[in-house]
Amino acid sequence: MKHSYVCNLSESCYEHAEKNLGETTIARNEGLTTLIQWIETEQPTLRMHTDLKYLIYFLRTTKYDVEKAKKKMLMYYRIRSTRIEWFQNRDPFLPEIQELLDIGVFLPLRQKDIHNRQVVIIRTAAHNPKYHSQDNVFKVDKMVLDLLLHLDETISIYGIVAVFDMKNVTLNHALQLPPSLVKRTVESWENYPCRPQLLEFVNAPIHVNFVLNVFRSFMSTKMKSRVKVSRRGTHVGSLVNLPLELGGTGDTYHDLTVYWKRKMQEHAFWFAEAERNEMLSS
């Protein structure tokens, strides 16, 4: 693990981090030192990213509460080591991954919202339950999210807005989400170092409340407060440049699908190296 952090973000990013997350040079250096010592002395087998900035991600998402950062890290890496169906064999060129990349189940926008937050569109019903397992859908979701965090450090400062497009959702889609899988999904979301700021479910049919209530039952109070449900398009004014399919003027789903499939393929070596490093540290 690298033991130095190079500050290469804009001054406005660090000003925002200081004002909203309690990040200062002193807090960052002290937090990093504490976490590195803790890992080396108490958690030597922890399956860790080799990039030091991921430690900062956990410090930011817990507003520099080091003990909370430790707990979140332990849960995050426990999930990564036990949920092998999501975090192993993450080759973008595998046929089952290619199919879901072609469908576009998880599409980050290429422009931030007015609060500099990363917006991601999660198309909950884009896949066919007869041919695509929900675990593979989640694997692709997390692959794209991991690449996003690797490419853009500002996400750890400003956070993420997740828009779940539920257009054409069916009973078969709902049946792919038993409570046990919903629980694992919520745990994963709440322990990812990406500060989810809003989870909005759009184009939601009336009968989907049953499934959403299952999700809510596993959420923390803070996460529940950030859930919104819209019968039609999104009503959040800060979400600019939405895809045309959601009433915006931004890229289409097709445009985003082509872009992120290419991006994933370009980083196939990065996925392989990340998985190899995690396996070596286990």
mmCIF file with all atom_site columns, N, CA and C in Angstrom, residues 2-3 5 34 37 70 80 93 145 149 182 227 238 266:
data_model
loop_
_atom_site.group_PDB
_atom_site.id
_atom_site.type_symbol
_atom_site.label_atom_id
_atom_site.label_alt_id
_atom_site.label_comp_id
_atom_site.label_asym_id
_atom_site.label_entity_id
_atom_site.label_seq_id
_atom_site.pdbx_PDB_ins_code
_atom_site.Cartn_x
_atom_site.Cartn_y
_atom_site.Cartn_z
_atom_site.occupancy
_atom_site.B_iso_or_equiv
_atom_site.pdbx_formal_charge
_atom_site.auth_seq_id
_atom_site.auth_comp_id
_atom_site.auth_asym_id
_atom_site.auth_atom_id
_atom_site.pdbx_PDB_model_num
ATOM 1  N N  . LYS A 1 2   ? 0.502   2.219   -0.864  1.00 0.00 ? 2   LYS A N  1
ATOM 2  C CA . LYS A 1 2   ? 1.233   3.472   -0.878  1.00 0.00 ? 2   LYS A CA 1
ATOM 3  C C  . LYS A 1 2   ? 0.999   4.207   0.437   1.00 0.00 ? 2   LYS A C  1
ATOM 4  N N  . HIS A 1 3   ? 2.062   4.846   0.957   1.00 0.00 ? 3   HIS A N  1
ATOM 5  C CA . HIS A 1 3   ? 1.947   5.522   2.238   1.00 0.00 ? 3   HIS A CA 1
ATOM 6  C C  . HIS A 1 3   ? 1.977   7.039   2.092   1.00 0.00 ? 3   HIS A C  1
ATOM 7  N N  . TYR A 1 5   ? -0.223  10.458  0.083   1.00 0.00 ? 5   TYR A N  1
ATOM 8  C CA . TYR A 1 5   ? -1.385  10.870  -0.689  1.00 0.00 ? 5   TYR A CA 1
ATOM 9  C C  . TYR A 1 5   ? -1.055  12.190  -1.366  1.00 0.00 ? 5   TYR A C  1
ATOM 10 N N  . THR A 1 34  ? -3.513  6.509   11.258  1.00 0.00 ? 34  THR A N  1
ATOM 11 C CA . THR A 1 34  ? -4.221  5.615   12.181  1.00 0.00 ? 34  THR A CA 1
ATOM 12 C C  . THR A 1 34  ? -4.747  4.383   11.460  1.00 0.00 ? 34  THR A C  1
ATOM 13 N N  . GLN A 1 37  ? -1.824  2.007   10.412  1.00 0.00 ? 37  GLN A N  1
ATOM 14 C CA . GLN A 1 37  ? -1.312  1.266   11.574  1.00 0.00 ? 37  GLN A CA 1
ATOM 15 C C  . GLN A 1 37  ? -2.296  0.188   12.002  1.00 0.00 ? 37  GLN A C  1
ATOM 16 N N  . LYS A 1 70  ? -13.347 2.457   10.358  1.00 0.00 ? 70  LYS A N  1
ATOM 17 C CA . LYS A 1 70  ? -12.884 1.083   10.550  1.00 0.00 ? 70  LYS A CA 1
ATOM 18 C C  . LYS A 1 70  ? -14.030 0.086   10.398  1.00 0.00 ? 70  LYS A C  1
ATOM 19 N N  . ARG A 1 80  ? -17.115 -7.992  0.165   1.00 0.00 ? 80  ARG A N  1
ATOM 20 C CA . ARG A 1 80  ? -16.362 -8.288  -1.056  1.00 0.00 ? 80  ARG A CA 1
ATOM 21 C C  . ARG A 1 80  ? -15.770 -9.702  -1.024  1.00 0.00 ? 80  ARG A C  1
ATOM 22 N N  . PHE A 1 93  ? -15.216 -8.908  -20.651 1.00 0.00 ? 93  PHE A N  1
ATOM 23 C CA . PHE A 1 93  ? -15.400 -9.621  -21.914 1.00 0.00 ? 93  PHE A CA 1
ATOM 24 C C  . PHE A 1 93  ? -16.118 -10.958 -21.748 1.00 0.00 ? 93  PHE A C  1
ATOM 25 N N  . LEU A 1 145 ? -19.622 0.816   -10.880 1.00 0.00 ? 145 LEU A N  1
ATOM 26 C CA . LEU A 1 145 ? -19.438 1.720   -9.746  1.00 0.00 ? 145 LEU A CA 1
ATOM 27 C C  . LEU A 1 145 ? -17.991 1.742   -9.284  1.00 0.00 ? 145 LEU A C  1
ATOM 28 N N  . LEU A 1 149 ? -15.488 5.029   -9.201  1.00 0.00 ? 149 LEU A N  1
ATOM 29 C CA . LEU A 1 149 ? -14.758 5.518   -8.026  1.00 0.00 ? 149 LEU A CA 1
ATOM 30 C C  . LEU A 1 149 ? -13.256 5.565   -8.296  1.00 0.00 ? 149 LEU A C  1
ATOM 31 N N  . VAL A 1 182 ? -32.160 -8.800  -0.960  1.00 0.00 ? 182 VAL A N  1
ATOM 32 C CA . VAL A 1 182 ? -32.381 -7.368  -0.710  1.00 0.00 ? 182 VAL A CA 1
ATOM 33 C C  . VAL A 1 182 ? -31.519 -6.903  0.455   1.00 0.00 ? 182 VAL A C  1
ATOM 34 N N  . VAL A 1 227 ? -34.813 8.266   0.401   1.00 0.00 ? 227 VAL A N  1
ATOM 35 C CA . VAL A 1 227 ? -35.550 7.548   -0.638  1.00 0.00 ? 227 VAL A CA 1
ATOM 36 C C  . VAL A 1 227 ? -36.751 8.370   -1.083  1.00 0.00 ? 227 VAL A C  1
ATOM 37 N N  . SER A 1 238 ? -32.416 19.478  -9.149  1.00 0.00 ? 238 SER A N  1
ATOM 38 C CA . SER A 1 238 ? -30.960 19.547  -9.266  1.00 0.00 ? 238 SER A CA 1
ATOM 39 C C  . SER A 1 238 ? -30.405 18.572  -10.298 1.00 0.00 ? 238 SER A C  1
ATOM 40 N N  . GLU A 1 266 ? -11.947 -1.080  -21.903 1.00 0.00 ? 266 GLU A N  1
ATOM 41 C CA . GLU A 1 266 ? -10.631 -0.438  -21.853 1.00 0.00 ? 266 GLU A CA 1
ATOM 42 C C  . GLU A 1 266 ? -9.928  -0.690  -20.522 1.00 0.00 ? 266 GLU A C  1
#
